[in-house]
XYZ file of C-alpha atoms in Angstrom:
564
model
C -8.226 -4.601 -11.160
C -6.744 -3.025 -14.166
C -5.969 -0.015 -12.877
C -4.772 -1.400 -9.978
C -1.987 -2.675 -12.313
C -0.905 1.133 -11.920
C -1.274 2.225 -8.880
C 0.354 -0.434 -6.708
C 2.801 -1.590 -9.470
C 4.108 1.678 -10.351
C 2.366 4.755 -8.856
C 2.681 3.532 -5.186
C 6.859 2.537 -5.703
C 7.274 5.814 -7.306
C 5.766 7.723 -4.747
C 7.083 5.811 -2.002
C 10.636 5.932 -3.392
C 10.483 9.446 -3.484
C 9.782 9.416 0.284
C 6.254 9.679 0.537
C 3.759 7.554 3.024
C 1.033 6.170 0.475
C -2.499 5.215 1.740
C -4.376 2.876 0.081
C -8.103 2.186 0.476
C -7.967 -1.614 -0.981
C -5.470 -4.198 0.081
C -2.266 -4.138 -2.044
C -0.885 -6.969 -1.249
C -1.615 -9.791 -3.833
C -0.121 -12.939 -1.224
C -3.023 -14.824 -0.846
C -1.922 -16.377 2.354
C -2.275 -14.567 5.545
C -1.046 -14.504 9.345
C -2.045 -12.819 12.233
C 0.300 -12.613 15.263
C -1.254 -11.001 18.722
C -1.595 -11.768 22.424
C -4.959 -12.544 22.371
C -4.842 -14.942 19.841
C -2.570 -15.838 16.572
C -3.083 -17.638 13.403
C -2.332 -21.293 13.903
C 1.189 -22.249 14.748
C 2.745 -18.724 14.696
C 4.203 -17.234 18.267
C 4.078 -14.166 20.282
C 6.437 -13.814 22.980
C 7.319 -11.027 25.713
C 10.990 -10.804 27.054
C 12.759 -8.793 29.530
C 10.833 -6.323 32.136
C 7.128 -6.686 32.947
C 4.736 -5.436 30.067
C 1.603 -4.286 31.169
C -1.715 -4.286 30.264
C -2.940 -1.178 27.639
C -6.583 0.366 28.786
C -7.841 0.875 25.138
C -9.390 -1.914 22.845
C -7.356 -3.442 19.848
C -6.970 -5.869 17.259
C -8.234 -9.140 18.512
C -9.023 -12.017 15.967
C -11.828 -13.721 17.593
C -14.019 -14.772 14.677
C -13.085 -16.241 11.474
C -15.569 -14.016 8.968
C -17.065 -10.698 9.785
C -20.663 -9.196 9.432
C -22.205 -5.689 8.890
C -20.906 -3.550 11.385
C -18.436 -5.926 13.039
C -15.103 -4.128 14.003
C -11.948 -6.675 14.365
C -9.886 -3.565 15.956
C -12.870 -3.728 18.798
C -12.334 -7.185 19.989
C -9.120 -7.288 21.508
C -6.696 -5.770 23.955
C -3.441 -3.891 24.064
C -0.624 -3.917 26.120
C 2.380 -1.176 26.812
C 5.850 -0.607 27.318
C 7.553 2.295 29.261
C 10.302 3.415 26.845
C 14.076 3.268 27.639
C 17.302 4.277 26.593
C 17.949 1.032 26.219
C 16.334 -2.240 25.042
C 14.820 -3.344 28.582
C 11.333 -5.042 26.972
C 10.236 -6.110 23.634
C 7.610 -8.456 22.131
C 8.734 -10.842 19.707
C 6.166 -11.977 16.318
C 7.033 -15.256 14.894
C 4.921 -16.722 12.161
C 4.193 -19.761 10.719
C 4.605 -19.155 6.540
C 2.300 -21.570 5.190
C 4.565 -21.248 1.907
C 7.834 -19.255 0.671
C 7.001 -15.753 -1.131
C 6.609 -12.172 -0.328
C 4.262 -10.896 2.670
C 3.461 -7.550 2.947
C 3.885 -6.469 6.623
C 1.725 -4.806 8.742
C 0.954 -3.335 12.354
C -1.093 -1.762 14.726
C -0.920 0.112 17.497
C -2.876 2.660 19.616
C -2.751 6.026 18.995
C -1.795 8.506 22.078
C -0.346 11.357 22.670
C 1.790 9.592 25.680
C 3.257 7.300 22.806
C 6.429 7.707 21.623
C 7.291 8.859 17.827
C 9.721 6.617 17.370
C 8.798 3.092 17.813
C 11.176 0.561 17.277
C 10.625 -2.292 14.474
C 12.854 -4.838 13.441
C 11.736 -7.184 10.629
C 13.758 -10.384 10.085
C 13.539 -11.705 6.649
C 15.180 -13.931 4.498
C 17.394 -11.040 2.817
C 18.556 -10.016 6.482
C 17.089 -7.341 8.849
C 15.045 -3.755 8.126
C 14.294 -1.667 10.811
C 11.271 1.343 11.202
C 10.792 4.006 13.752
C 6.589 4.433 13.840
C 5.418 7.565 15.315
C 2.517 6.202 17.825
C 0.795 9.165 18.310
C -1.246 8.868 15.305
C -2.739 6.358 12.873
C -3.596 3.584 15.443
C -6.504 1.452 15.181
C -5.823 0.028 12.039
C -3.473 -2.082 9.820
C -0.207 0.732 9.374
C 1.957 -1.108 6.047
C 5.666 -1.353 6.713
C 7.261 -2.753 3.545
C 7.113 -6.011 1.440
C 9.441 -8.832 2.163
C 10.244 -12.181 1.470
C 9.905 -15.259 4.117
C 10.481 -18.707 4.120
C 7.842 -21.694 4.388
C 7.302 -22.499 8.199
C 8.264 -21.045 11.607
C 11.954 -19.240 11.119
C 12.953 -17.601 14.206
C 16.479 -16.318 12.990
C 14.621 -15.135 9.614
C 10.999 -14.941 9.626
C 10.032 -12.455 12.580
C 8.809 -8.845 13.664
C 10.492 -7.523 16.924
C 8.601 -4.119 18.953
C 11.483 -3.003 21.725
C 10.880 0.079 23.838
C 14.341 1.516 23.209
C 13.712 5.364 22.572
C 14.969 8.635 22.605
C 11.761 9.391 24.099
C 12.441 7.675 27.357
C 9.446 8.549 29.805
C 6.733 7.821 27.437
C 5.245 4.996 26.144
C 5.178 2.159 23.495
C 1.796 0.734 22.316
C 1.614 -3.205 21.595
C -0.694 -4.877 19.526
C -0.964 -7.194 16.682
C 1.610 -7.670 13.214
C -0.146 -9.071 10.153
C 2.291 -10.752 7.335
C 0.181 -11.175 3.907
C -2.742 -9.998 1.492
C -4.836 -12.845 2.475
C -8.613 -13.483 1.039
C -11.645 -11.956 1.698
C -13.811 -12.454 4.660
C -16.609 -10.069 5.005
C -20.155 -11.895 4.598
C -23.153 -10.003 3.021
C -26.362 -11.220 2.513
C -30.172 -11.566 3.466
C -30.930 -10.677 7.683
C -32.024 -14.452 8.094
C -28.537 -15.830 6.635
C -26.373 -14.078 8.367
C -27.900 -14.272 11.898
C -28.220 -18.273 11.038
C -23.742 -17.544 10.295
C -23.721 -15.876 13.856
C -25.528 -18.216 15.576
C -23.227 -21.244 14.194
C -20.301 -19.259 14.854
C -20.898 -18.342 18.269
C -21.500 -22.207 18.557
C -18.294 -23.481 17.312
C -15.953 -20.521 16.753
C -13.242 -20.912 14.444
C -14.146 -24.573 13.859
C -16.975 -23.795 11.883
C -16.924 -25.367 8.583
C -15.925 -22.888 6.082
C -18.425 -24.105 3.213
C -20.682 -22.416 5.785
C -19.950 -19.023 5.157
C -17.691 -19.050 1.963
C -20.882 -18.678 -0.326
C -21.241 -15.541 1.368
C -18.076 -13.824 1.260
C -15.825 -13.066 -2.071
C -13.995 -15.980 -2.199
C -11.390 -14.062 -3.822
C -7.917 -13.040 -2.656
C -8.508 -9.511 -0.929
C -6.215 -7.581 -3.143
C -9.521 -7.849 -5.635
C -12.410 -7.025 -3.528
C -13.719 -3.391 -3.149
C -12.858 -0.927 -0.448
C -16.067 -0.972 1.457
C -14.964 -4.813 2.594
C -11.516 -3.498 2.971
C -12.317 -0.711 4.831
C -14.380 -2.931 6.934
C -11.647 -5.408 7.672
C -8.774 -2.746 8.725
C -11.058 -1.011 11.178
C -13.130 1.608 9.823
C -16.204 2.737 11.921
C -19.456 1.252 9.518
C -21.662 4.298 9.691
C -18.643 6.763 9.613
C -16.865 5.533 6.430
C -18.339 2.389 4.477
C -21.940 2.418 5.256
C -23.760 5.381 3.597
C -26.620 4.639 1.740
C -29.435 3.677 3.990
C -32.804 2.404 3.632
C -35.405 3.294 5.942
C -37.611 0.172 7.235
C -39.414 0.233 10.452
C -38.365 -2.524 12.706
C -40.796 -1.021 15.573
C -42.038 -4.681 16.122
C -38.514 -5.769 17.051
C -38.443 -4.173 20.741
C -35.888 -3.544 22.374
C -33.771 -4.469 19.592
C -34.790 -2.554 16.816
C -31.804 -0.132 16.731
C -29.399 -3.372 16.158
C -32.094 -4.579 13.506
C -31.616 -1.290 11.975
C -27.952 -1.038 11.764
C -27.455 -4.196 10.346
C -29.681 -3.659 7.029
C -28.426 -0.057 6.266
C -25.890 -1.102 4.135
C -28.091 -1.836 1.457
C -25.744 -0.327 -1.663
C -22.133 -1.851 -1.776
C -21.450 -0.453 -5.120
C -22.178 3.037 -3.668
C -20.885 2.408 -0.310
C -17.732 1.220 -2.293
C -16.865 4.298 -3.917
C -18.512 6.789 -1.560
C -16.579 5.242 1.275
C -13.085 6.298 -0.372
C -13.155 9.639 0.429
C -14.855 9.271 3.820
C -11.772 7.353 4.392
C -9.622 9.678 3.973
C -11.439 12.021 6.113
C -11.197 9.580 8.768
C -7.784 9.544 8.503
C -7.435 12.991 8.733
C -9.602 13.406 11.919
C -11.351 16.582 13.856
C -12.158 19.053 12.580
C -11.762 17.115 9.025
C -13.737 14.249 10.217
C -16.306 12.174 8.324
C -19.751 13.781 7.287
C -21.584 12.187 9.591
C -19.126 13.662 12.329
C -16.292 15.930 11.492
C -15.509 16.154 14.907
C -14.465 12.336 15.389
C -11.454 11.620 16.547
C -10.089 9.842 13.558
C -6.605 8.411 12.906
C -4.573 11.987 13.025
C -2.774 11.250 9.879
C -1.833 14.517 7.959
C -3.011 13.828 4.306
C -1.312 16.149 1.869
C -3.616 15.508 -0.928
C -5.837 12.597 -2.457
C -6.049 10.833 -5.725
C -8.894 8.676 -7.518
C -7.340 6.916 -10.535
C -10.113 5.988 -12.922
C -10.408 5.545 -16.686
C -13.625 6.062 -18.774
C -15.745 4.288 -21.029
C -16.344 5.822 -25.136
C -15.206 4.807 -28.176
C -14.479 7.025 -31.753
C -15.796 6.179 -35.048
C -12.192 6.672 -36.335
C -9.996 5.294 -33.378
C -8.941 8.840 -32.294
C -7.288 8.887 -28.998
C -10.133 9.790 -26.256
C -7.365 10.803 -23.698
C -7.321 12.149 -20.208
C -9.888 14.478 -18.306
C -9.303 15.574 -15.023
C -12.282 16.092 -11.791
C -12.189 18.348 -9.035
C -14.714 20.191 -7.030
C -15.318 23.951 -5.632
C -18.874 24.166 -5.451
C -19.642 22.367 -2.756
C -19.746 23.969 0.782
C -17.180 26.534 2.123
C -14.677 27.796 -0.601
C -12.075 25.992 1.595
C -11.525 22.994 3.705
C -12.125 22.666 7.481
C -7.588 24.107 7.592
C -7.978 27.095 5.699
C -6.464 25.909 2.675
C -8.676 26.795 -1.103
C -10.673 24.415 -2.503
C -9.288 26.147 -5.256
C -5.763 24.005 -4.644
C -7.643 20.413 -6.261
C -7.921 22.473 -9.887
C -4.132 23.454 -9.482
C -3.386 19.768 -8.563
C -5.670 18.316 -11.576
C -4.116 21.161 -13.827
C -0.188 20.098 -12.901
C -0.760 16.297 -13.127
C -3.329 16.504 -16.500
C -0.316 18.844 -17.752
C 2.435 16.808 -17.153
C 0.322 13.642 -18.298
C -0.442 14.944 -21.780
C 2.609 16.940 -22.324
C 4.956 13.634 -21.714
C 2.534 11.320 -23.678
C 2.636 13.484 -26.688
C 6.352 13.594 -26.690
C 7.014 9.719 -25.887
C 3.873 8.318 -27.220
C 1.240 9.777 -29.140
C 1.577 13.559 -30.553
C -2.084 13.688 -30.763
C -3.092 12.582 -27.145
C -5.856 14.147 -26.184
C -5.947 16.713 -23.317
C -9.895 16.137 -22.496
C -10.823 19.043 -20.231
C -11.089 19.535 -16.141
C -14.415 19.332 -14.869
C -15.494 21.149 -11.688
C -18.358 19.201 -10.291
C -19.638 16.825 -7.549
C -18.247 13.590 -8.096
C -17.964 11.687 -4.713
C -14.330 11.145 -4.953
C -13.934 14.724 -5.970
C -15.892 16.050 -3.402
C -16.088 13.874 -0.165
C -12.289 13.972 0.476
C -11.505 17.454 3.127
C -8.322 17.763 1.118
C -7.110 18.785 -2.278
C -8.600 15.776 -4.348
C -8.280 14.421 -7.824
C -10.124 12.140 -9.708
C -8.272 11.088 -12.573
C -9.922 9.237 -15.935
C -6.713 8.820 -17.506
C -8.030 7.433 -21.058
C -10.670 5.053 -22.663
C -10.112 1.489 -21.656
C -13.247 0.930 -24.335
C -11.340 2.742 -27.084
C -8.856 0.931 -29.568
C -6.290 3.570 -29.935
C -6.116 4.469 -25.960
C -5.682 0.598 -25.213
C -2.907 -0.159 -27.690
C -0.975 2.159 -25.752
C -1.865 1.424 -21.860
C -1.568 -2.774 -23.068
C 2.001 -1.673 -23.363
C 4.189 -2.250 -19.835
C 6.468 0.704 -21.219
C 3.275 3.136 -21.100
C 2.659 2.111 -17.696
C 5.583 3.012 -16.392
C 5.746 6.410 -18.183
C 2.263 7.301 -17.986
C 2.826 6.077 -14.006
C 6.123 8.526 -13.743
C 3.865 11.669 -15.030
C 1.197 11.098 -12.185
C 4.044 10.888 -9.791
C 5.918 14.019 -11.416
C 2.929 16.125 -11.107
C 2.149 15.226 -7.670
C 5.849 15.675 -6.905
C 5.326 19.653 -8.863
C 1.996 20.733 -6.453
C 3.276 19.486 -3.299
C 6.291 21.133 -4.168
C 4.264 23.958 -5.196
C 2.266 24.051 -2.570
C 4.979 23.944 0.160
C 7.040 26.820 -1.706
C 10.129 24.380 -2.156
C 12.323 23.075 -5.149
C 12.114 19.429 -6.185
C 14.711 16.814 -7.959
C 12.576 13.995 -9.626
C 13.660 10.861 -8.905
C 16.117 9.400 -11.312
C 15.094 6.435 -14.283
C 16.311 3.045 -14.150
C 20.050 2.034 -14.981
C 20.728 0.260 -18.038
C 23.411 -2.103 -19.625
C 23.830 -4.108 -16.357
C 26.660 -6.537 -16.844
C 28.375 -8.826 -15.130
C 32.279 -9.969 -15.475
C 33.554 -12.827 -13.794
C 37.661 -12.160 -13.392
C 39.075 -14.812 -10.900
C 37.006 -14.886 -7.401
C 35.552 -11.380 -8.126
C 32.848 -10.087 -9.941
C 32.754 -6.746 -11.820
C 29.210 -4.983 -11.864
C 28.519 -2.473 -14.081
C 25.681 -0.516 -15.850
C 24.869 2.817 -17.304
C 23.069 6.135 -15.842
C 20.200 7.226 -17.551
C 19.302 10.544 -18.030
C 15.741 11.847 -18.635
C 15.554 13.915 -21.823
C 12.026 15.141 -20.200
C 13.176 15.974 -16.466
C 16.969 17.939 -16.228
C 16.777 17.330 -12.190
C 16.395 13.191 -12.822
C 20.106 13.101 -12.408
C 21.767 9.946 -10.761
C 24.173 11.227 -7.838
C 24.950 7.525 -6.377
C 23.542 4.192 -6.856
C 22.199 1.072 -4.080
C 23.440 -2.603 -5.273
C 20.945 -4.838 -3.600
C 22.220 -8.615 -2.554
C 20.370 -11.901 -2.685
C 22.462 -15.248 -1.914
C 20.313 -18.617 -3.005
C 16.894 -18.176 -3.082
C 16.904 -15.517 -0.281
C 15.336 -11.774 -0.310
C 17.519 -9.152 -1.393
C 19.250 -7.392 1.486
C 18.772 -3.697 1.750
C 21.408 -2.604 -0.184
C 24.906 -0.354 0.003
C 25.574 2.994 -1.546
C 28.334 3.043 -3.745
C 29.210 5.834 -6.302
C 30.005 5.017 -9.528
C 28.758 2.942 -12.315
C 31.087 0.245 -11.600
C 31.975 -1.922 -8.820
C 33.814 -5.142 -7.782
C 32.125 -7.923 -5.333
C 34.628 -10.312 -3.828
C 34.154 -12.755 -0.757
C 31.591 -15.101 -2.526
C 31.631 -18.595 -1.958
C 31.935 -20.993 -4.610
C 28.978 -22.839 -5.411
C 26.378 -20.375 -4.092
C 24.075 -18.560 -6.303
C 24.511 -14.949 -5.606
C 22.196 -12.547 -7.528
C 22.357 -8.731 -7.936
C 20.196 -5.485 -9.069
C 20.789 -1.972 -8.850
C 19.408 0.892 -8.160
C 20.087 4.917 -9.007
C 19.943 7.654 -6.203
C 19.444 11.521 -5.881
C 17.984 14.011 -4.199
C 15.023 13.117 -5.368
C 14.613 9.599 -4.636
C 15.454 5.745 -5.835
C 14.676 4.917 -9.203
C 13.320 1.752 -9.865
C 15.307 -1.320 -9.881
C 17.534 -3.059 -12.886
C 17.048 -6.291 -13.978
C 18.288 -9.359 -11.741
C 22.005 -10.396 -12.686
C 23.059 -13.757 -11.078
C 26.216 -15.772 -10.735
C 28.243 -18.902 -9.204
C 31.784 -19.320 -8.452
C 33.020 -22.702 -9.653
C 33.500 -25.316 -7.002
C 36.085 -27.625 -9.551
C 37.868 -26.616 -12.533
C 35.530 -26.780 -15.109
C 35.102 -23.887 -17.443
C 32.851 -21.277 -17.083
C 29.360 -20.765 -18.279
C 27.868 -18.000 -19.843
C 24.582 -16.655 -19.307
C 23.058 -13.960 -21.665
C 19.740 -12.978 -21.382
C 18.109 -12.834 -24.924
C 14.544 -11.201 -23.239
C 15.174 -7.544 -22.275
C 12.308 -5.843 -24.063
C 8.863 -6.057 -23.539
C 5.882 -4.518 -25.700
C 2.471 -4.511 -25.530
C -0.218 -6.907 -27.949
C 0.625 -6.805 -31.130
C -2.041 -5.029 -33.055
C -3.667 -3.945 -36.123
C -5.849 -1.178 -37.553
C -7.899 -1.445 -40.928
């Protein structure tokens, strides 16, 4: 879960920002709560409506959320059905997702779809929020079958038509073809694969076929996590977003003879071959990936499957390593990558040779920013060419990262520290940015750093923002050209924002006695930076004087520590 803390708090933004579609093979999402909305059945109290001309019924399987925990080899994106639209010029149809928020907070949303190459690429999505609307365009022709993330957003407790709802239109440029239908997911939610001994879980199947989703959860709870699913492992993950078992999460098998079973014995077999989650876990990672990708890239059991059709550009494994020093000397950061095994190049053509030029650019960058901000005597550990799963597995250039010792005293004072994070965080995500930039034969413009010296002046009914640019002494391109201020009224979401161009502008139209709060963002070529702090403030509703509100907590550190 630690490094977790990096990829989805900084790594992930940072990439996305820059415009990049991030995959991840373990939930991100740390909402606990969860809700399913779908034709063919929703989570309790949310809605799914159809409006306008006839939608009809789809002819492939999808999502369907028939049973309340899954076993081994149990495939959620199996169970249901799909529908479709015929796309229009204009809005004729759409299918309307309203759920029930069982509290106020952020939900990560999600959909799925079937894949086709009848769909159109530019799939309408509206999602209505409590900081307004955001709308996506989802190219259907790949990447069905499974949970496909749109963005984060915040919702309010209960059914809220006007601000708590996902809308799928068939208005396209693509009139002629078609728009897929299936199921929107809002939320992380917990865990709810099973594992455990043959006899248990056909005892679990046998009392759920009996009562369905009214099955007492203290049944099967002592066999799942119990944890939120942000924290379990991908081979449940992988599981739960529609993976194919023997394809992608279950690979280690034991051989037992189940000859005596009859007819039967194949379905005997398949359920106890996933006998090694911890290997399944991190095996499964790169078969992932593969699946993603799709023919000829496909799994090792079967490069030719069909897959998802995604085009990966490369993969990542972020690790760190174990080892201490007898004189608290920084371990630092080795790098993995693998030639040796197979064909000198993947399945397109490309060198195998490209993961040491990846490793090589973002092990550079790593070290040569840490010794400059940080430490001048962080270690640059080595790049290893050899078969590590994660390394290996993936039919793409691949990385496996161990960025430093989380056993070692000197590399942990420095990655406790929230300022490290971010840095260390802004290195992978310049390196990546350098080989696909590289690799594609084009310049890049990093992304700019966060403003600073956000203020706020109060002068009659307006309100003066203002902050500073920051330039990075390590990255000439990281040059603000424009900056997004992002809106929240009350306890709302933050809208999505309006360009404006220079470090200062003035906000009038607020009404008194409303809490309005701001942040800002910096823009170029390269990207959004990450946000400021949040400023907030209230127009009198009488003629009392003003308030002022400083805020005396703008740094942040790691532990204190000492060394003897």
């Amino acid at each position: 879960l630690w490094t977790m803390s990096f990829v989805v708090s900084y790594i992930t933004p940072m990439l996305e920002n820059a415009g990049a579609k991030v995959f991840l093979p373990r939930e991100r999402d740390i909402q606990r709560n969860e809700v399913i909305v779908d034709a063919d059945g929703s989570t309790k109290g949310a809605s799914y409506l159809e409006a306008g001309e006839a939608i009809q019924a789809g002819k492939e399987k999808g999502f369907g959320l028939k049973v309340p925990f899954l076993v081994e080899g149990e495939n959620l994106f199996r169970m249901g059905e799909t529908k479709l639209m015929q796309a229009s010029g204009k809005a004729s149809s759409q299918v309307i997702y309203i759920p029930e928020m069982p509290e106020t907070g952020e939900y990560a949303v999600y959909v799925s779809y079937v894949r086709d190459e009848q769909n159109v690429t530019d799939a309408h999505y509206t999602v209505f929020h409590s900081g307004g609307k955001t709308e996506f365009l989802v190219n259907q022709t790949f990447g069905g079958g499974t949970w496909i993330y749109l963005g984060t957003f915040r919702f309010e407790k209960g059914l809220n038509k006007e601000t708590g709802r996902v809308e799928l239109s068939n208005f396209s440029e693509e009139t002629g073809k078609l728009v897929s239908v299936d199921a929107v997911r809002f939320g992380g939610g917990m865990g709810n694969v099973v594992r455990g001994k043959l006899q248990d879980m056909e005892h679990l199947q046998k009392l759920r076929n009996e009562k369905g989703f009214a099955i007492d959860s203290a049944e099967w709870l002592p066999y799942a996590s119990k944890r939120p699913r942000y924290q379990e492992g991908a081979r449940y993950y992988l599981q739960y977003i529609g993976m194919p078992d023997s394809l992608v999460y279950v690979l280690n098998k034991e051989k037992i003879d189940y000859s005596n079973r009859g007819e039967n014995a194949a379905l005997y077999a398949k359920r106890e071959s996933g006998k090694n989650d911890y290997k399944d876990d991190y095996q499964s990672r790169g078969e992932w990936v593969n699946y993603l990708l799709g023919t000829p890239n496909g799994p090792a059991a079967n490069p030719n499957a069909k897959g998802l059709g995604i085009p990966v550009d490369m993969v990542m494994a972020f690790h760190t390593d174990a080892g201490t020093t007898p004189d608290s000397a920084i371990i630092g950061s080795l790098m993995i990558y693998d030639t040796t095994y197979g064909k000198p190049e993947f399945p397109d053509g490309q060198s195998r040779w490209a993961s040491r030029d990846l490793c090589d650019l973002v092990q550079t960058q790593i070290v040569d920013d840490l010794q400059k901000l940080y430490e001048p005597e962080w270690t640059r550990r080595g790049m290893w060419n050899k078969q590590y799963a994660e390394a290996v597995r993936p039919k793409v250039p691949s990385m496996l990262s161990e960025l430093l010792s989380h056993q070692n005293f000197a590399d942990m004072y420095q990655a406790n520290d929230p300022r490290f994070k971010f840095d260390v965080s802004r290195s992978f995500y310049k390196g990546i940015l350098k080989f696909l930039a590289f690799q594609n034969n084009q310049e890049y413009v990093v992304q700019p750093l966060p403003v600073s010296h956000f203020r706020m002046n109060l002068d009659g009914n307006v309100v003066r923002l203002s902050w500073h640019s920051v330039n990075d002494p390590l990255e000439p391109t990281a040059t603000p050209k424009s900056y997004r201020i992002y809106t929240r009224t009350e306890n709302g979401g933050f809208d999505n924002g309006r360009a404006v161009s220079d470090t200062t502008d003035l906000v009038s139209g607020l009404k008194p006695g409303l809490i309005y709060s701001f942040k800002i963002t910096a823009v170029n070529e390269g990207g959004e930076s990450f946000p400021s702090e949040i400023l907030a403030c209230s127009l009198p509703t009488d003629d009392k004087k003003p308030v002022l509100i400083v805020n005396g907590f703008d740094r942040i550190s790691g532990p204190e520590a000492f060394d003897t």
